[in-house]
Amino acid sequence: MRSRRPTRRRENAATRPQSGRLQDLRAIGICASFRCAVVDRRAVVRTRRQGREAAVFRIFLRTGRAVPIQGARCEDAATRPQSGRLQDLRASGICASRFRSRELVVRTQRQGREAAVFRIFARSESARADSDLAHRSRVSRRQMRSVLFAVIAVASALAIPAWGSAENSPQIPAPPTVAAKAWYVVGEDGAVVAAQDARASRPMASITKLMTAIVTLERARLSDVVTVDPRAARVGESTVYLRAGQRLTVEQLLRGTLVRSANDAAEALALYVGHGSQSRFVAMMNAKARQLGLTGTRYVNPHGLDARGHVSSARDTTQLLRYALGTPFIRRTLASGHVEVPGDGDFPTTDDLLESWPPLIGGKTGHTAQAGWSETAGAEEHGITVYGTVLGSRTETERNEALETLLQYGLDRYRRVVAIDSGKAYAKASTGYGRPDVELVARRAAVRTIPEGTPLVVRVAAPTTVPLPVRERQALGSITVVAGDRVVASTKLVAASAVSKPGLGGKLVWYTKRTAHHLWGLVS
């Protein structure tokens, strides 16, 4: 009586990666015979994703495990995960019966725990592994198992980005909504983190003074002495109480303009640089705005008091701030908590967040009846820098809370990573004649800021063999690191140590040993 075959349980694919990537993976060819895969413990597998070749992997096996040995590398690392996750994977189970129908069910473990269940399909005839192919290849069941482990290693390597990103990159929350008419936040890479009506033209009040400072620094020296024009002394609102005929340096007036947001100081600088003409200075401001690409910005005066057509946008203002903070004097001045004006006293900054929120590195406030409460500022935390602007808040408190919330959200959207580790061997190259392999290490380390959830892709270009002799720190390859569509780091790969060229005697010994080993294999 025929024994009934046990019912095979359909594997649970609940942890399959999302977005259908797994279904698009196809093994289209194993470019190595089964025997070669067993003897050399190596298989070359080509993969296809969405109709195009995705990557070529060279898989190295250890007995009983589908784990790449040290020094193994991908031919094309475009889909290889970062931070050594590949070495943490272990194939813990396979539904081998399904391989006859060209479908593998693979269970994987990561750091001792089951990570995911994957179903891998092989459609190409060159990737068949049915009983007929096994018979023609004259392999034992043990050899067949080794080849299956090779396929498991490929499947695990290809599937890492899908489930690994879900585990290590938590879902990014939506940008917050704050009490302002417009806002804009960018990272130091220029990527937009949060935005609301960012291109709408609005009054920007005293944020105008950033451009006043930029134009002044381009056309005057800090040590220049300015005699305050009576027209400047008559400007009201926020002032440092300048008097007509008072003599101050450009540096002192700039500090009053940026720290105390003094309208009279800004007017005095404009009349000095514009040779007595405010309109001439304003023309310089607008020319600089066009040069910086501030397409939604138009200046009518140097201080920002309400005037018809005096507008900017949250985007333009943030871009202006980034440019201004690139000037060391402006960056230092905006971080100051007070300014002393000779003869007039000591004045505190208008930026309350400088004292109440430590990540703030400097900003420029603004307030008028038409503009509301506004500010543009930069923040830095753990080596991560972001820039942001809020325009049109109803109160000073709402403005401060809105800017702090948005900048903190921006800081949380980035992370600092070691893109290139100078102490890590990224490749190995053989040298021949029985001499030791050469480890290729990065010439320089690189630490970068990248958006949260963006994987790093490491691309290594290195030879598999090198001629002797090899000098220590000799350049032998290169490494490039990509985040998204941007190259974030690159450097040369150099030899970690020197390997000398053997003499004639050393070569004879190597040839003798190799010949003896070959003859012994033929006899056995």
Coordinates of C-alpha atoms in Angstrom, one line a residue:
M1 CA 0.0 0.0 0.0
R2 CA 1.3 3.4 -1.0
S3 CA 2.2 5.6 2.0
R4 CA 0.4 8.9 2.0
R5 CA 2.6 11.8 1.6
P6 CA 2.5 14.3 4.5
T7 CA 0.5 17.4 3.9
R8 CA 2.9 20.3 3.3
R9 CA 2.0 23.5 5.2
R10 CA 1.9 26.7 3.2
E11 CA 4.5 29.0 4.7
N12 CA 3.2 32.2 6.2
A13 CA 4.4 35.2 4.2
A14 CA 3.0 37.8 6.5
T15 CA 6.4 39.4 7.0
R16 CA 7.1 39.6 3.3
P17 CA 8.5 43.1 2.4
Q18 CA 6.0 45.6 1.2
S19 CA 5.6 47.4 -2.2
G20 CA 5.8 44.1 -4.1
R21 CA 9.5 44.1 -4.5
L22 CA 9.8 40.5 -3.5
Q23 CA 7.5 39.4 -6.3
D24 CA 9.7 41.2 -8.8
L25 CA 12.8 39.3 -7.9
R26 CA 13.8 36.5 -10.2
A27 CA 16.9 34.4 -10.3
I28 CA 17.7 34.2 -14.0
G29 CA 20.9 32.2 -13.9
I30 CA 23.3 30.3 -11.7
C31 CA 26.6 30.7 -13.6
A32 CA 28.4 27.7 -11.9
S33 CA 27.9 24.0 -12.1
F34 CA 26.6 22.2 -9.0
R35 CA 30.0 20.5 -8.6
C36 CA 31.8 23.8 -8.8
A37 CA 29.5 25.3 -6.3
V38 CA 30.3 22.5 -3.9
V39 CA 34.0 22.2 -4.4
D40 CA 34.7 26.0 -4.5
R41 CA 31.9 26.8 -2.2
R42 CA 30.9 29.5 -4.6
A43 CA 28.0 30.3 -6.9
V44 CA 27.4 33.3 -9.2
V45 CA 23.8 34.3 -9.4
R46 CA 22.3 36.9 -11.7
T47 CA 19.1 38.6 -10.6
R48 CA 16.4 40.5 -12.4
R49 CA 14.0 43.2 -11.0
Q50 CA 11.1 44.6 -12.9
G51 CA 12.4 43.3 -16.2
R52 CA 15.9 44.6 -15.9
E53 CA 19.1 43.0 -14.5
A54 CA 19.4 44.2 -10.9
A55 CA 22.7 42.8 -9.6
V56 CA 25.2 40.0 -10.0
F57 CA 26.2 38.3 -6.7
R58 CA 29.1 36.0 -6.0
I59 CA 28.1 33.9 -3.0
F60 CA 30.6 32.1 -0.8
L61 CA 29.5 29.2 1.5
R62 CA 30.6 27.7 4.7
T63 CA 29.8 24.2 5.6
G64 CA 26.2 23.9 6.7
R65 CA 25.5 27.7 6.6
A66 CA 24.6 30.1 3.9
V67 CA 26.9 32.8 5.2
P68 CA 29.3 34.9 3.1
I69 CA 32.9 34.3 4.4
Q70 CA 35.1 37.2 5.3
G71 CA 36.2 39.0 2.2
A72 CA 33.3 38.0 0.1
R73 CA 31.9 40.8 -1.9
C74 CA 29.2 41.5 -4.4
E75 CA 30.0 42.1 -8.1
D76 CA 27.6 45.0 -8.0
A77 CA 26.8 46.3 -4.5
A78 CA 23.8 48.4 -5.6
T79 CA 21.4 46.4 -3.5
R80 CA 23.7 45.4 -0.7
P81 CA 22.6 46.7 2.7
Q82 CA 24.8 48.9 4.8
S83 CA 26.4 48.5 8.3
G84 CA 27.2 44.8 7.9
R85 CA 23.7 43.5 8.2
L86 CA 24.5 40.8 5.6
Q87 CA 26.8 39.1 8.1
D88 CA 24.0 39.0 10.7
L89 CA 21.7 36.8 8.4
R90 CA 21.4 33.1 8.8
A91 CA 19.1 30.9 6.7
S92 CA 17.4 28.8 9.3
G93 CA 15.0 26.8 7.1
I94 CA 13.8 26.0 3.6
C95 CA 10.8 24.2 2.2
A96 CA 12.9 22.2 -0.2
S97 CA 10.0 20.3 -1.8
R98 CA 8.9 23.5 -3.5
F99 CA 12.2 23.9 -5.3
R100 CA 10.9 21.4 -7.8
S101 CA 8.3 23.9 -8.8
R102 CA 10.9 26.6 -8.9
E103 CA 9.7 28.3 -5.7
L104 CA 11.8 28.6 -2.6
V105 CA 10.4 29.4 0.8
V106 CA 13.2 30.7 3.0
R107 CA 13.2 31.5 6.7
T108 CA 15.9 33.9 7.9
Q109 CA 17.2 34.9 11.3
R110 CA 18.9 38.1 12.4
Q111 CA 20.8 38.3 15.6
G112 CA 19.3 35.0 16.8
R113 CA 15.7 35.9 16.1
E114 CA 13.5 35.1 13.1
A115 CA 13.5 38.1 10.9
A116 CA 11.3 37.4 7.9
V117 CA 9.9 34.7 5.6
F118 CA 10.5 35.1 1.9
R119 CA 9.2 33.4 -1.2
I120 CA 11.7 33.4 -4.1
F121 CA 10.8 32.4 -7.6
A122 CA 13.1 31.1 -10.3
R123 CA 11.6 31.4 -13.8
S124 CA 14.6 31.1 -16.1
E125 CA 15.4 27.7 -17.5
S126 CA 19.0 28.2 -16.6
A127 CA 18.0 28.4 -13.0
R128 CA 16.2 25.1 -12.9
A129 CA 17.0 22.6 -10.2
D130 CA 14.5 19.8 -10.8
S131 CA 15.4 16.1 -10.5
D132 CA 16.3 15.8 -14.1
L133 CA 18.9 18.6 -13.9
A134 CA 20.2 17.0 -10.7
H135 CA 20.6 13.7 -12.4
R136 CA 22.4 15.1 -15.4
S137 CA 24.8 17.0 -13.1
R138 CA 25.5 13.8 -11.2
V139 CA 25.3 15.5 -7.8
S140 CA 24.4 13.9 -4.5
R141 CA 21.6 15.2 -2.3
R142 CA 24.3 16.7 -0.1
Q143 CA 25.7 18.7 -3.0
M144 CA 22.2 19.7 -4.0
R145 CA 21.6 21.1 -0.5
S146 CA 24.8 23.1 -0.8
V147 CA 23.5 24.7 -3.9
L148 CA 20.1 25.4 -2.3
F149 CA 22.0 27.2 0.5
A150 CA 23.7 29.3 -2.1
V151 CA 20.3 30.4 -3.5
I152 CA 19.1 31.1 0.1
A153 CA 22.1 33.4 0.6
V154 CA 21.2 35.3 -2.5
A155 CA 17.5 35.5 -1.6
S156 CA 18.4 36.8 1.9
A157 CA 20.9 39.4 0.5
L158 CA 18.3 40.7 -2.0
A159 CA 15.5 40.9 0.5
I160 CA 17.5 42.8 3.2
P161 CA 16.6 46.3 2.0
A162 CA 12.9 45.6 2.2
W163 CA 12.6 44.2 5.7
G164 CA 15.7 45.7 7.1
S165 CA 14.6 49.3 6.4
A166 CA 11.3 48.6 8.2
E167 CA 13.1 47.4 11.3
N168 CA 15.8 50.1 11.5
S169 CA 14.1 53.1 10.0
P170 CA 10.9 53.9 11.9
Q171 CA 8.0 55.4 10.0
I172 CA 8.7 59.2 9.6
P173 CA 5.9 61.3 11.1
A174 CA 4.1 63.9 9.0
P175 CA 5.4 67.5 9.3
P176 CA 3.7 69.4 12.1
T177 CA 1.2 72.1 11.5
V178 CA 2.1 75.3 13.4
A179 CA 0.6 78.7 14.1
A180 CA 2.0 80.7 11.1
K181 CA 0.8 81.7 7.6
A182 CA 3.9 80.2 5.9
W183 CA 6.9 78.1 6.8
Y184 CA 9.8 76.3 5.2
V185 CA 12.5 74.0 6.6
V186 CA 15.5 72.5 4.8
G187 CA 18.4 70.3 5.8
E188 CA 22.0 71.2 5.1
D189 CA 21.8 69.2 1.9
G190 CA 19.1 71.5 0.7
A191 CA 16.3 68.9 0.9
V192 CA 12.9 70.2 1.9
V193 CA 11.8 68.8 5.2
A194 CA 8.6 70.8 5.8
A195 CA 6.8 73.6 3.9
Q196 CA 3.5 75.5 3.8
D197 CA 2.8 78.3 1.3
A198 CA 6.6 78.5 1.1
R199 CA 6.6 80.5 -2.2
A200 CA 3.9 82.9 -1.4
S201 CA 5.1 86.5 -1.3
R202 CA 4.6 88.1 2.1
P203 CA 6.0 91.0 4.2
M204 CA 9.1 89.8 6.1
A205 CA 9.7 92.8 8.4
S206 CA 13.2 93.1 9.9
I207 CA 14.4 89.8 8.3
T208 CA 15.2 92.3 5.6
K209 CA 18.3 93.3 7.6
L210 CA 20.1 90.1 6.7
M211 CA 20.4 91.4 3.1
T212 CA 21.4 94.8 4.4
A213 CA 24.3 93.2 6.3
I214 CA 25.3 91.1 3.3
V215 CA 25.5 94.0 0.9
T216 CA 27.3 96.2 3.5
L217 CA 30.0 93.5 4.1
E218 CA 30.5 93.3 0.3
R219 CA 31.1 97.0 -0.1
A220 CA 32.5 98.3 3.1
R221 CA 35.1 97.4 5.7
L222 CA 34.2 96.6 9.3
S223 CA 36.7 99.3 10.5
D224 CA 35.1 102.1 8.4
V225 CA 33.8 105.0 10.4
V226 CA 30.3 106.2 9.7
T227 CA 28.8 109.5 10.6
V228 CA 25.1 109.0 11.3
D229 CA 23.0 110.9 8.8
P230 CA 20.1 112.9 10.3
R231 CA 17.7 110.8 8.1
A232 CA 18.8 107.7 9.9
A233 CA 18.5 109.2 13.3
R234 CA 14.8 110.0 12.5
V235 CA 13.8 106.4 11.7
G236 CA 11.6 105.0 14.4
E237 CA 10.3 101.7 15.8
S238 CA 13.1 99.4 16.9
T239 CA 16.3 101.5 17.4
V240 CA 19.5 101.9 19.3
Y241 CA 18.8 105.7 19.7
L242 CA 21.4 107.0 17.2
R243 CA 22.0 110.7 17.0
A244 CA 22.8 112.8 14.0
G245 CA 26.5 113.3 13.7
Q246 CA 27.3 110.4 15.9
R247 CA 30.4 108.4 14.7
L248 CA 30.3 104.6 14.8
T249 CA 32.2 101.9 12.9
V250 CA 30.5 99.7 10.3
E251 CA 31.0 96.8 12.7
Q252 CA 29.1 98.5 15.5
L253 CA 26.3 99.5 13.3
L254 CA 26.0 95.9 11.9
R255 CA 25.9 94.5 15.4
G256 CA 23.1 96.9 16.2
T257 CA 21.3 96.0 13.0
L258 CA 21.5 92.2 13.5
V259 CA 21.3 91.7 17.2
R260 CA 18.9 94.5 18.3
S261 CA 17.2 94.8 14.9
A262 CA 17.8 98.5 14.9
N263 CA 16.1 100.4 12.1
D264 CA 18.3 103.5 12.5
A265 CA 21.5 101.5 12.3
A266 CA 20.3 99.8 9.1
E267 CA 19.4 103.1 7.6
A268 CA 22.8 104.6 8.5
L269 CA 24.6 101.7 6.8
A270 CA 22.4 102.1 3.7
L271 CA 23.1 105.8 3.4
Y272 CA 26.8 105.2 3.9
V273 CA 27.2 102.4 1.4
G274 CA 24.7 104.0 -1.0
H275 CA 26.7 107.3 -0.9
G276 CA 23.8 109.2 0.6
S277 CA 21.1 107.4 -1.5
Q278 CA 18.8 104.9 0.1
S279 CA 17.3 103.9 -3.3
R280 CA 20.8 103.2 -4.7
F281 CA 21.5 100.8 -1.7
V282 CA 18.1 99.2 -2.2
A283 CA 19.0 98.6 -5.9
M284 CA 22.1 96.8 -4.7
M285 CA 19.9 94.6 -2.4
N286 CA 17.6 93.6 -5.2
A287 CA 20.6 92.8 -7.5
K288 CA 22.0 90.5 -4.8
A289 CA 18.6 88.9 -4.4
R290 CA 18.5 88.1 -8.1
Q291 CA 22.0 86.7 -7.9
L292 CA 21.0 84.4 -5.1
G293 CA 17.9 83.2 -7.0
L294 CA 15.4 84.8 -4.6
T295 CA 12.7 85.1 -7.2
G296 CA 9.9 86.0 -4.8
T297 CA 11.8 88.8 -3.0
R298 CA 11.7 92.5 -3.6
Y299 CA 13.1 95.2 -1.3
V300 CA 11.9 98.7 -1.0
N301 CA 13.9 99.8 2.1
P302 CA 16.9 98.5 4.1
H303 CA 15.1 97.9 7.5
G304 CA 11.8 96.1 6.7
L305 CA 9.3 98.6 7.9
D306 CA 5.9 98.1 6.1
A307 CA 6.0 99.4 2.5
R308 CA 4.0 98.6 -0.6
G309 CA 5.8 95.8 -2.6
H310 CA 8.4 95.0 0.1
V311 CA 8.0 91.2 0.2
S312 CA 9.7 87.9 0.3
S313 CA 8.7 84.2 0.8
A314 CA 9.5 81.6 3.4
R315 CA 11.6 79.7 0.8
D316 CA 13.6 82.8 -0.2
T317 CA 14.1 83.9 3.3
T318 CA 15.5 80.5 4.3
Q319 CA 17.8 80.5 1.3
L320 CA 19.0 84.0 2.3
L321 CA 19.7 82.8 5.9
R322 CA 21.8 79.9 4.7
Y323 CA 23.9 82.2 2.6
A324 CA 24.2 84.7 5.5
L325 CA 25.3 82.1 8.0
G326 CA 28.1 81.2 5.6
T327 CA 29.6 84.6 6.4
P328 CA 31.6 84.1 9.7
F329 CA 30.9 87.7 11.0
I330 CA 27.2 87.3 10.5
R331 CA 27.1 83.9 12.0
R332 CA 29.0 85.1 15.1
T333 CA 26.9 88.2 15.4
L334 CA 23.5 86.4 15.2
A335 CA 24.6 84.1 18.0
S336 CA 25.2 87.1 20.3
G337 CA 22.9 87.7 23.2
H338 CA 23.5 91.4 23.3
V339 CA 25.1 94.4 21.6
E340 CA 26.9 97.4 23.1
V341 CA 26.6 100.7 21.3
P342 CA 29.1 103.3 22.5
G343 CA 27.3 106.2 24.2
D344 CA 23.9 104.5 24.0
G345 CA 24.2 101.5 26.3
D346 CA 23.9 97.7 26.1
F347 CA 20.9 96.2 24.2
P348 CA 19.6 92.6 24.4
T349 CA 18.9 90.5 21.3
T350 CA 15.4 90.3 20.0
D351 CA 15.7 86.6 19.6
D352 CA 14.3 84.9 22.7
L353 CA 15.1 81.4 21.4
L354 CA 18.8 82.0 21.7
E355 CA 18.6 81.5 25.5
S356 CA 15.6 79.2 25.8
W357 CA 16.4 76.6 23.1
P358 CA 20.1 75.5 23.0
P359 CA 20.1 74.0 19.4
L360 CA 19.6 77.5 17.9
I361 CA 22.8 78.8 16.3
G362 CA 21.4 82.1 15.3
G363 CA 18.5 83.8 13.5
K364 CA 16.8 87.1 12.6
T365 CA 13.5 88.1 13.9
G366 CA 10.9 90.4 12.4
H367 CA 7.6 92.1 13.4
T368 CA 5.4 94.7 11.9
A369 CA 1.6 95.1 11.7
Q370 CA 1.4 93.7 8.2
A371 CA 4.1 91.0 8.5
G372 CA 3.0 89.7 11.9
W373 CA 5.7 87.9 14.0
S374 CA 8.3 86.2 11.8
E375 CA 11.8 84.7 12.1
T376 CA 14.4 82.7 10.2
A377 CA 17.0 80.7 12.0
G378 CA 19.3 77.7 11.9
A379 CA 19.7 75.0 14.5
E380 CA 22.4 72.4 15.1
E381 CA 22.3 69.2 17.2
H382 CA 24.7 66.3 17.2
G383 CA 26.4 67.6 14.2
I384 CA 23.2 67.9 12.2
T385 CA 22.2 71.4 10.9
V386 CA 18.8 72.6 9.6
Y387 CA 17.4 75.9 8.6
G388 CA 13.9 77.2 8.8
T389 CA 11.5 80.2 8.5
V390 CA 8.1 81.0 9.9
L391 CA 6.2 84.0 8.6
G392 CA 3.0 85.6 9.9
S393 CA 2.4 84.3 13.4
R394 CA -0.1 86.2 15.4
T395 CA 2.0 86.5 18.6
E396 CA 5.7 86.3 19.6
T397 CA 5.0 83.2 21.6
E398 CA 3.3 81.5 18.7
R399 CA 6.2 82.4 16.5
N400 CA 8.8 81.0 18.9
E401 CA 6.9 77.8 19.4
A402 CA 6.3 77.3 15.7
L403 CA 10.0 77.8 14.8
E404 CA 11.2 75.6 17.6
T405 CA 8.7 72.8 16.6
L406 CA 9.7 73.0 12.9
L407 CA 13.4 73.1 13.5
Q408 CA 13.3 70.2 16.0
Y409 CA 11.3 68.2 13.5
G410 CA 14.0 68.9 10.9
L411 CA 16.8 67.8 13.2
D412 CA 15.0 64.6 13.9
R413 CA 14.7 63.8 10.2
Y414 CA 18.5 63.4 9.8
R415 CA 21.1 61.1 11.2
R416 CA 24.9 61.1 11.3
V417 CA 26.5 58.0 9.9
V418 CA 30.0 56.7 9.2
A419 CA 29.8 56.6 5.5
I420 CA 33.4 55.3 5.1
D421 CA 35.4 53.6 7.9
S422 CA 39.1 54.0 7.5
G423 CA 39.8 51.0 9.7
K424 CA 37.6 48.6 7.7
A425 CA 38.8 46.3 4.9
Y426 CA 36.4 46.7 2.0
A427 CA 38.0 44.2 -0.3
K428 CA 40.8 41.6 -0.6
A429 CA 43.2 41.0 -3.5
S430 CA 45.3 37.9 -4.1
T431 CA 49.0 38.3 -5.0
G432 CA 50.1 34.9 -6.2
Y433 CA 53.1 32.7 -5.3
G434 CA 51.5 31.8 -2.1
R435 CA 52.0 35.3 -0.7
P436 CA 49.3 36.7 1.7
D437 CA 46.3 38.5 0.3
V438 CA 46.2 42.3 0.4
E439 CA 43.5 43.9 2.4
L440 CA 42.2 47.1 0.8
V441 CA 41.2 49.8 3.3
A442 CA 39.8 53.3 2.8
R443 CA 42.4 56.1 2.6
R444 CA 40.2 58.5 4.6
A445 CA 37.2 58.1 6.8
A446 CA 34.0 60.0 6.1
V447 CA 31.1 60.9 8.5
R448 CA 28.0 62.3 6.8
T449 CA 24.5 63.6 7.5
I450 CA 21.8 61.8 5.6
P451 CA 18.0 61.9 5.7
E452 CA 16.4 59.4 8.1
G453 CA 15.3 56.3 6.3
T454 CA 17.7 56.7 3.4
P455 CA 19.9 53.7 2.9
L456 CA 23.6 54.0 2.2
V457 CA 24.8 52.2 -0.9
V458 CA 28.5 51.3 -0.9
R459 CA 30.1 50.7 -4.3
V460 CA 33.6 49.2 -4.4
A461 CA 35.8 49.1 -7.4
A462 CA 38.8 46.9 -6.7
P463 CA 40.9 44.3 -8.4
T464 CA 40.8 40.7 -7.4
T465 CA 44.5 40.2 -8.1
V466 CA 47.4 42.6 -7.9
P467 CA 51.0 42.2 -9.1
L468 CA 53.9 42.1 -6.7
P469 CA 55.4 44.0 -5.0
V470 CA 52.7 46.0 -3.2
R471 CA 53.6 49.0 -1.2
E472 CA 51.8 49.9 2.0
R473 CA 49.1 52.6 1.4
Q474 CA 49.4 51.9 -2.4
A475 CA 46.2 53.0 -4.1
L476 CA 44.6 49.9 -5.6
G477 CA 40.9 50.8 -5.9
S478 CA 38.1 53.2 -4.9
I479 CA 35.0 53.3 -2.8
T480 CA 31.9 55.5 -3.4
V481 CA 29.0 55.9 -1.1
V482 CA 25.6 57.0 -2.3
A483 CA 22.5 58.1 -0.4
G484 CA 19.4 58.2 -2.5
D485 CA 20.6 59.8 -5.8
R486 CA 23.5 61.7 -4.3
V487 CA 27.1 60.7 -3.8
V488 CA 27.9 61.6 -0.2
A489 CA 31.5 60.2 0.1
S490 CA 34.3 58.7 -2.0
T491 CA 37.9 57.9 -1.5
K492 CA 40.7 55.6 -2.7
L493 CA 41.2 52.1 -1.4
V494 CA 44.8 51.5 -0.4
A495 CA 46.9 48.4 0.7
A496 CA 46.7 47.9 4.4
S497 CA 50.2 46.4 4.4
A498 CA 53.1 45.8 2.1
V499 CA 53.7 42.5 0.4
S500 CA 57.2 41.8 -1.1
K501 CA 57.9 40.1 -4.3
P502 CA 59.4 36.6 -3.8
G503 CA 62.9 35.8 -5.1
L504 CA 63.8 33.0 -7.4
G505 CA 64.0 30.5 -4.6
G506 CA 60.6 31.4 -3.3
K507 CA 59.1 31.0 -6.7
L508 CA 60.7 27.6 -7.1
V509 CA 59.3 26.4 -3.8
W510 CA 55.8 27.6 -4.7
Y511 CA 55.9 25.9 -8.1
T512 CA 57.2 22.7 -6.5
K513 CA 54.4 22.6 -3.9
R514 CA 51.7 23.4 -6.5
T515 CA 52.9 20.7 -8.8
A516 CA 53.1 18.1 -6.0
H517 CA 49.6 19.0 -4.9
H518 CA 48.3 18.6 -8.4
L519 CA 49.9 15.2 -9.0
W520 CA 48.6 14.0 -5.6
G521 CA 45.1 14.9 -6.7
L522 CA 45.5 12.9 -10.0
V523 CA 46.7 9.8 -8.1
S524 CA 44.0 9.9 -5.5

